[in-house]
CSV table of C-alpha atoms in Angstrom, one decimal:
chain,number,residue,atom,x,y,z
A,263,MET,CA,90.7,154.6,107.4
A,264,ALA,CA,92.2,157.0,105.0
A,265,PHE,CA,95.7,158.2,105.8
A,266,SER,CA,96.3,162.0,105.9
A,267,SER,CA,99.8,163.2,105.3
A,268,ARG,CA,99.0,166.4,107.3
A,269,LYS,CA,98.8,164.3,110.5
A,270,VAL,CA,102.3,162.8,110.2
A,271,ARG,CA,104.8,163.9,112.8
A,272,ARG,CA,108.6,163.8,112.4
A,273,THR,CA,110.0,160.8,114.4
A,274,SER,CA,113.4,160.1,115.9
A,275,THR,CA,113.5,156.5,114.7
A,276,THR,CA,116.8,154.9,115.8
A,277,ILE,CA,119.5,154.4,113.2
A,278,CYS,CA,122.6,153.2,114.9
A,279,ARG,CA,126.2,153.9,113.9
A,280,THR,CA,126.8,150.4,112.7
A,281,HIS,CA,124.7,151.2,109.7
A,282,GLN,CA,126.4,154.4,108.8
A,283,ARG,CA,129.3,152.3,107.5
A,284,ARG,CA,126.9,150.0,105.7
A,285,PHE,CA,125.2,152.7,103.7
A,286,SER,CA,127.9,155.4,103.2
A,287,ALA,CA,129.1,154.0,99.9
A,288,GLY,CA,125.6,154.1,98.4
A,289,LEU,CA,124.4,157.5,99.3
A,290,LEU,CA,124.2,160.3,96.7
A,291,PRO,CA,127.0,162.8,96.8
A,292,GLY,CA,126.3,165.8,98.9
A,293,ILE,CA,123.8,164.1,101.2
A,294,ARG,CA,124.7,164.7,104.8
A,295,LEU,CA,123.0,162.4,107.3
A,296,THR,CA,123.3,162.6,111.1
A,297,PHE,CA,123.6,159.2,112.9
A,298,ARG,CA,123.2,159.0,116.6
A,299,LYS,CA,124.1,156.3,119.1
A,300,CYS,CA,121.4,153.7,119.3
A,301,SER,CA,119.6,154.4,122.6
A,302,LEU,CA,118.1,150.9,122.6
A,303,MET,CA,121.4,149.1,122.6
A,304,ALA,CA,121.9,149.4,126.4
A,305,GLU,CA,118.4,148.1,127.1
A,306,ASN,CA,118.3,145.6,124.2
A,307,PRO,CA,121.6,144.3,123.0
A,308,ASP,CA,120.0,142.5,120.1
A,309,PRO,CA,117.3,144.8,118.7
A,310,THR,CA,114.9,143.7,116.0
A,311,GLU,CA,116.0,145.1,112.7
A,312,CYS,CA,113.7,146.2,109.9
A,313,ALA,CA,113.5,148.3,106.8
A,314,ILE,CA,110.7,150.2,105.2
A,315,GLY,CA,109.8,149.0,101.7
A,316,LEU,CA,107.9,151.4,99.5
A,317,ASP,CA,106.3,150.2,96.3
A,318,VAL,CA,105.1,153.2,94.2
A,319,GLY,CA,102.9,151.8,91.4
A,320,GLY,CA,100.7,153.5,88.8
A,321,THR,CA,97.6,152.6,90.8
A,322,LYS,CA,98.6,152.5,94.4
A,323,ILE,CA,101.4,153.3,96.8
A,324,ALA,CA,102.1,150.4,99.3
A,325,ALA,CA,104.5,150.8,102.2
A,326,GLY,CA,105.5,148.1,104.7
A,327,LEU,CA,107.7,147.6,107.7
A,328,VAL,CA,109.7,144.5,106.8
A,329,ALA,CA,111.6,142.4,109.3
A,330,HIS,CA,115.3,141.5,108.8
A,331,PRO,CA,116.3,138.8,108.1
A,332,SER,CA,112.9,137.0,107.7
A,333,GLY,CA,111.3,139.4,105.2
A,334,ALA,CA,108.0,139.3,107.2
A,335,VAL,CA,105.7,142.3,106.7
A,336,MET,CA,104.9,143.6,110.2
A,337,ALA,CA,102.9,146.7,109.3
A,338,LYS,CA,101.5,148.0,106.0
A,339,ARG,CA,100.0,151.2,104.7
A,340,THR,CA,98.5,151.9,101.3
A,341,LEU,CA,97.2,155.0,99.4
A,342,PRO,CA,95.9,155.4,95.8
A,343,THR,CA,98.6,156.9,93.6
A,344,LEU,CA,96.4,159.2,91.5
A,345,PRO,CA,99.4,160.1,89.3
A,346,GLN,CA,97.4,162.7,87.4
A,347,ARG,CA,97.9,165.0,90.5
A,348,GLY,CA,101.5,165.4,89.5
A,349,GLY,CA,104.9,164.1,90.7
A,350,GLU,CA,105.1,166.4,93.7
A,351,ALA,CA,101.8,165.2,95.2
A,352,VAL,CA,102.7,161.6,94.8
A,353,LEU,CA,106.2,162.2,96.4
A,354,LYS,CA,104.6,164.0,99.3
A,355,ASP,CA,102.2,161.1,100.0
A,356,SER,CA,105.1,158.6,99.6
A,357,LEU,CA,107.2,160.5,102.2
A,358,ALA,CA,104.2,160.7,104.5
A,359,LEU,CA,103.7,156.9,104.4
A,360,VAL,CA,107.4,156.4,105.2
A,361,GLU,CA,107.3,158.8,108.1
A,362,ASP,CA,104.2,157.1,109.5
A,363,LEU,CA,106.0,153.7,109.4
A,364,MET,CA,109.1,155.2,111.0
A,365,GLY,CA,106.9,156.1,113.9
A,366,GLU,CA,105.6,152.5,113.9
A,367,ALA,CA,109.2,151.2,114.0
A,368,GLU,CA,109.9,153.4,117.0
A,369,ARG,CA,106.8,152.3,118.9
A,370,ARG,CA,107.9,148.7,118.3
A,371,ASN,CA,111.5,149.4,119.5
A,372,GLN,CA,112.9,148.3,116.2
A,373,GLU,CA,116.1,149.4,114.6
A,374,LEU,CA,115.5,150.9,111.1
A,375,LEU,CA,118.2,149.9,108.6
A,376,GLY,CA,117.0,152.1,105.8
A,377,ILE,CA,114.3,152.7,103.2
A,378,GLY,CA,113.9,150.9,99.9
A,379,VAL,CA,111.8,152.5,97.1
A,380,GLY,CA,110.6,150.6,94.1
A,381,VAL,CA,109.2,152.5,91.1
A,382,PRO,CA,107.7,151.4,87.7
A,383,GLU,CA,110.3,153.3,85.8
A,384,LEU,CA,113.9,153.0,84.5
A,385,VAL,CA,116.4,153.5,87.2
A,386,ASP,CA,120.1,153.8,86.6
A,387,PRO,CA,122.8,152.3,88.9
A,388,GLU,CA,123.1,155.5,90.9
A,389,GLY,CA,119.4,155.5,91.8
A,390,ASN,CA,118.3,158.2,89.3
A,391,ILE,CA,114.9,157.8,87.7
A,392,THR,CA,115.4,158.1,83.9
A,393,SER,CA,111.9,157.7,82.5
A,394,SER,CA,108.4,159.0,83.2
A,395,HIS,CA,106.0,156.4,81.8
A,396,SER,CA,103.9,156.1,85.0
A,397,LEU,CA,105.3,158.7,87.5
A,398,ALA,CA,106.4,162.3,86.8
A,399,TRP,CA,109.6,161.7,88.8
A,400,GLN,CA,112.2,161.8,86.1
A,401,GLY,CA,114.9,164.4,86.9
A,402,ARG,CA,113.7,164.7,90.5
A,403,SER,CA,116.1,164.0,93.4
A,404,VAL,CA,113.8,161.2,94.8
A,405,GLN,CA,116.6,159.3,96.5
A,406,ARG,CA,117.8,162.5,98.1
A,407,GLU,CA,114.3,163.3,99.4
A,408,PHE,CA,114.0,159.9,101.1
A,409,SER,CA,117.6,160.0,102.4
A,410,ARG,CA,116.6,163.0,104.5
A,411,LEU,CA,114.7,160.6,106.6
A,412,ALA,CA,117.0,157.6,106.6
A,413,PRO,CA,119.5,155.9,104.3
A,414,ALA,CA,117.6,155.2,101.1
A,415,ILE,CA,117.9,153.2,97.9
A,416,VAL,CA,115.8,153.7,94.8
A,417,GLU,CA,115.3,150.7,92.4
A,418,SER,CA,113.1,149.7,89.5
A,419,ASP,CA,110.1,147.7,90.8
A,420,VAL,CA,110.8,144.7,88.6
A,421,ARG,CA,114.3,144.3,90.0
A,422,ALA,CA,113.0,144.8,93.5
A,423,GLY,CA,110.3,142.2,92.9
A,424,ALA,CA,112.9,139.8,91.5
A,425,LEU,CA,115.1,140.3,94.5
A,426,ALA,CA,112.2,139.4,96.8
A,427,GLU,CA,111.8,136.2,94.9
A,428,ALA,CA,115.5,135.5,95.0
A,429,MET,CA,115.8,136.0,98.7
A,430,TYR,CA,112.4,134.7,100.0
A,431,GLY,CA,110.3,133.3,97.2
A,432,ALA,CA,110.1,131.0,94.2
A,433,GLY,CA,113.6,132.0,92.9
A,434,ARG,CA,115.4,131.0,96.0
A,435,GLU,CA,116.6,127.6,94.7
A,436,TYR,CA,117.9,128.9,91.4
A,437,ARG,CA,121.2,130.6,90.6
A,438,LEU,CA,120.0,132.0,87.3
A,439,PHE,CA,116.4,132.8,86.5
A,440,VAL,CA,114.3,135.2,84.4
A,441,TYR,CA,111.7,137.2,86.3
A,442,VAL,CA,108.6,138.6,84.5
A,443,THR,CA,105.9,140.7,86.1
A,444,VAL,CA,102.5,141.3,84.5
A,445,GLY,CA,99.9,143.7,85.9
A,446,THR,CA,99.3,147.3,85.2
A,447,GLY,CA,102.5,147.1,83.1
A,448,ILE,CA,104.9,144.3,81.9
A,449,SER,CA,108.5,144.1,82.9
A,450,SER,CA,111.3,141.6,83.2
A,451,THR,CA,114.8,141.1,84.4
A,452,LEU,CA,117.5,138.4,84.8
A,453,VAL,CA,118.7,137.3,88.2
A,454,GLN,CA,122.1,135.7,88.6
A,455,ASP,CA,123.4,134.6,92.0
A,456,GLY,CA,120.7,136.6,93.7
A,457,LEU,CA,121.3,139.9,92.0
A,458,PRO,CA,119.0,141.3,89.3
A,459,PHE,CA,120.9,142.4,86.2
A,460,ALA,CA,120.5,146.1,85.5
A,461,GLY,CA,122.9,146.6,82.6
A,462,ALA,CA,125.2,149.6,82.1
A,463,ARG,CA,122.5,152.2,82.4
A,464,GLY,CA,119.7,150.4,84.2
A,465,ASN,CA,117.8,149.6,81.0
A,466,ALA,CA,118.6,145.9,80.6
A,467,LEU,CA,115.9,143.4,79.4
A,468,ILE,CA,113.2,146.0,78.7
A,469,MET,CA,110.5,143.7,77.2
A,470,ALA,CA,107.4,145.8,77.5
A,471,SER,CA,108.2,148.1,74.7
A,472,SER,CA,109.3,145.4,72.3
A,473,PRO,CA,107.0,145.2,69.1
A,474,PHE,CA,105.8,141.9,67.8
A,475,THR,CA,103.7,140.7,64.9
A,476,THR,CA,100.2,139.4,65.3
A,477,GLU,CA,96.9,139.2,63.3
A,478,CYS,CA,93.6,140.8,64.1
A,479,SER,CA,91.2,137.9,65.1
A,480,SER,CA,88.3,139.7,63.3
A,481,CYS,CA,89.7,140.8,60.0
A,482,GLY,CA,93.2,139.2,59.7
A,483,THR,CA,95.0,142.5,59.4
A,484,VAL,CA,98.7,142.2,60.4
A,485,LEU,CA,99.4,144.3,63.5
A,486,ASN,CA,102.7,145.3,65.2
A,487,PRO,CA,101.8,146.4,68.7
A,488,VAL,CA,104.2,146.7,71.6
A,489,LEU,CA,103.8,143.9,74.2
A,490,GLU,CA,102.5,146.1,77.0
A,491,ALA,CA,99.9,147.7,74.8
A,492,PHE,CA,98.6,144.2,74.0
A,493,ALA,CA,99.0,141.9,77.0
A,494,SER,CA,99.0,144.1,80.2
A,495,GLY,CA,96.0,144.6,82.4
A,496,PRO,CA,94.9,147.9,80.9
A,497,ALA,CA,95.5,146.5,77.4
A,498,LEU,CA,93.1,143.5,78.2
A,499,VAL,CA,90.5,146.0,79.4
A,500,ALA,CA,90.8,148.3,76.4
A,501,ARG,CA,90.6,145.4,73.9
A,502,TYR,CA,87.7,143.7,75.7
A,503,ASN,CA,85.7,146.9,76.0
A,504,ARG,CA,85.8,147.3,72.3
A,505,HIS,CA,84.4,143.8,71.6
A,506,GLY,CA,82.9,142.4,74.8
A,507,SER,CA,79.3,142.1,75.9
A,508,ARG,CA,79.9,144.0,79.2
A,509,ALA,CA,82.3,146.6,80.4
A,510,ALA,CA,85.4,145.6,82.3
A,511,GLU,CA,87.4,147.8,84.7
A,512,ARG,CA,90.4,145.6,85.5
A,513,GLY,CA,92.4,143.0,83.7
A,514,GLU,CA,91.2,140.4,86.2
A,515,ASP,CA,87.6,141.1,85.0
A,516,VAL,CA,88.6,140.0,81.5
A,517,THR,CA,90.4,136.9,82.7
A,518,ALA,CA,87.4,136.0,84.9
A,519,ALA,CA,85.1,136.5,81.9
A,520,ALA,CA,87.3,134.2,79.9
A,521,GLU,CA,87.0,131.5,82.6
A,522,GLU,CA,83.2,131.9,82.5
A,523,GLY,CA,83.1,131.1,78.8
A,524,ASP,CA,82.9,134.6,77.3
A,525,ASP,CA,84.1,134.1,73.7
A,526,ALA,CA,85.5,137.6,73.2
A,527,ALA,CA,87.4,137.5,76.6
A,528,PHE,CA,88.7,134.0,75.8
A,529,LYS,CA,90.2,135.1,72.5
A,530,ILE,CA,91.7,138.2,74.0
A,531,VAL,CA,93.2,136.5,77.0
A,532,LYS,CA,94.6,133.6,75.0
A,533,SER,CA,96.2,135.8,72.4
A,534,ALA,CA,97.7,138.0,75.2
A,535,GLY,CA,99.1,135.1,77.0
A,536,GLU,CA,100.6,133.6,73.9
A,537,ALA,CA,102.2,136.9,72.9
A,538,LEU,CA,103.7,137.2,76.3
A,539,GLY,CA,105.0,133.7,76.2
A,540,ASN,CA,106.6,134.4,72.8
A,541,SER,CA,108.5,137.3,74.4
A,542,VAL,CA,109.5,135.2,77.4
A,543,ALA,CA,110.8,132.5,75.1
A,544,PHE,CA,113.1,135.1,73.5
A,545,LEU,CA,114.6,135.8,76.9
A,546,VAL,CA,115.0,132.1,77.5
A,547,ASN,CA,116.7,131.6,74.1
A,548,VAL,CA,119.1,134.5,74.7
A,549,MET,CA,119.8,134.1,78.5
A,550,ASP,CA,119.5,130.3,79.0
A,551,PRO,CA,118.1,130.5,82.6
A,552,GLU,CA,117.4,127.6,84.9
A,553,ALA,CA,113.8,128.8,85.3
A,554,VAL,CA,111.2,131.5,84.7
A,555,VAL,CA,109.4,133.1,87.6
A,556,VAL,CA,106.2,135.0,86.7
A,557,GLY,CA,104.7,137.6,89.1
A,558,GLY,CA,102.3,140.4,89.2
A,559,GLY,CA,98.6,140.5,89.7
A,560,LEU,CA,97.8,139.0,86.3
A,561,GLY,CA,100.9,136.9,86.1
A,562,THR,CA,99.9,134.8,89.1
A,563,ALA,CA,96.2,134.7,88.3
A,564,GLY,CA,96.3,131.2,86.9
A,565,GLY,CA,93.7,129.8,84.5
A,566,LEU,CA,93.7,130.4,80.8
A,567,PHE,CA,96.1,133.4,80.9
A,568,TRP,CA,98.7,131.3,82.8
A,569,ASP,CA,98.3,128.3,80.6
A,570,SER,CA,98.7,130.5,77.5
A,571,ILE,CA,101.9,132.1,78.8
A,572,VAL,CA,103.4,128.7,79.5
A,573,ALA,CA,102.3,127.2,76.2
A,574,GLY,CA,103.5,130.3,74.3
A,575,THR,CA,106.8,130.2,76.0
A,576,ARG,CA,107.5,126.5,75.4
A,577,ALA,CA,106.4,126.7,71.8
A,578,HIS,CA,109.0,129.3,71.0
A,579,ILE,CA,112.1,127.9,72.9
A,580,TRP,CA,114.4,126.6,70.2
A,581,ALA,CA,116.8,124.5,72.3
A,582,GLU,CA,115.3,121.1,73.0
A,583,ASN,CA,116.9,120.7,76.4
A,584,SER,CA,115.5,124.0,77.5
A,585,ARG,CA,111.8,123.4,76.6
A,586,GLY,CA,111.1,121.6,79.9
A,587,LEU,CA,112.6,124.3,82.2
A,588,PRO,CA,110.5,125.2,85.2
A,589,ILE,CA,108.0,128.1,84.7
A,590,VAL,CA,106.6,128.9,88.1
A,591,ALA,CA,104.4,131.5,89.7
A,592,ALA,CA,106.0,134.1,92.1
A,593,ALA,CA,105.6,133.2,95.7
A,594,MET,CA,105.5,136.7,97.3
A,595,GLY,CA,102.1,137.7,95.9
A,596,VAL,CA,100.8,141.3,96.2
A,597,GLU,CA,103.5,142.2,98.7
A,598,SER,CA,106.5,141.3,96.4
A,599,GLY,CA,107.0,145.0,95.5
A,600,LEU,CA,107.3,146.3,99.0
A,601,VAL,CA,109.2,143.3,100.3
A,602,GLY,CA,111.6,143.6,97.4
A,603,ALA,CA,112.0,147.3,98.0
A,604,ALA,CA,113.0,146.5,101.6
A,605,ALA,CA,115.3,143.7,100.3
A,606,THR,CA,117.4,146.2,98.4
A,607,VAL,CA,118.4,147.4,101.9
A,608,PHE,CA,119.0,143.9,103.3
A,609,ARG,CA,120.9,142.4,100.4
A,610,ASN,CA,124.4,143.7,101.4
A,611,LEU,CA,124.0,143.1,105.1
A,612,PRO,CA,126.0,140.4,106.9
A,613,GLY,CA,124.2,137.1,107.1
A,614,THR,CA,121.9,137.7,104.2
A,615,MET,CA,121.8,134.7,101.8
A,616,VAL,CA,121.1,135.3,98.1
A,617,GLY,CA,121.9,133.4,95.0
A,618,SER,CA,124.3,130.4,95.4
A,619,GLU,CA,124.2,130.5,99.2
A,620,ALA,CA,120.4,130.5,99.2
A,621,ALA,CA,120.2,127.8,96.6
A,622,ASP,CA,122.6,125.6,98.6
A,623,ALA,CA,120.6,126.3,101.8
A,624,VAL,CA,117.4,125.3,100.1
A,625,SER,CA,118.9,122.1,98.7
A,626,GLN,CA,120.1,121.1,102.1
A,627,VAL,CA,116.5,121.1,103.5
A,628,GLY,CA,115.0,118.7,101.1
A,629,ARG,CA,115.2,119.9,97.6
A,630,LYS,CA,117.3,118.2,95.0
A,631,PRO,CA,120.8,119.8,94.7
A,632,ARG,CA,121.5,121.5,91.4
A,633,GLN,CA,124.7,121.2,89.4
A,634,PRO,CA,126.8,124.4,89.2
A,635,LEU,CA,126.3,126.5,86.2
């Protein structure tokens, strides 16, 4: 059933004083939040803790009520983004989804630790959005708006997704891994000891806008496209619709056609995967990670696209002892964005294991222990 922002009521979701201290260092200057004594504490001395994870993508907005410390998604809401309506409309819908889930947390008698917001944009270390490639939120006080509801953190979606994999998914056993996500866009980051590397200004490891050299399969003309315009979902659709025998609407349509033997789709998907692998190999050569974790709707699709990414990566790794490094699919699936957004709230809480601690814990339950870096 469609969700209407007009029907949302303000809630009094419990945020106890314990978490005022946990978040005070991360709030924007000038934000004044009122914390009240947790009314559930007398009745329930160990209340269930949760955070709201909000994944604002170019296609859809997904919000979830995520349990701490398990990372389980207990409730979920989605809306189409429709970014052409403008940043204000998208922000209004996003806030409405969060308020709806705050009401859900209250009905479940769960203690809300905060709100994590993941966006497909550049985000600086203070939580300011510094680009407007997909959302017209650059220059807006987005973190301030969400912080009016509860303590809030804004992070880039790729670092949020990488954090989800580090805490709960395929990256848990590695102290140092590269995370790449491929879907509507392409992005990447490096995770060391459980923490995604943002760089000085939040712009580290921006792979999507990197140009590379390729040849046109039809005429042999040398091309220098940027990676996202060649290998992302929309890029596959645009390329296929120029040459294919039928119209495609999503990147998955093109990869499916390739698996069915469509010659145009096969060439497009293979070249896209190899180009992506070439760029991933560059990150491996520079960063020397233990592993590569690939996520996103296309990144985890398998088949020819996956095989081409892996082959393209291994073919361009120059160090012989790195060529066999694990290249694995992300484990969190379509919920990695919202779980990762919630994980930005969890990562500094007592008892949360990330990085070395998580790797050690994993090795103790049956996986082969790894040597320290």
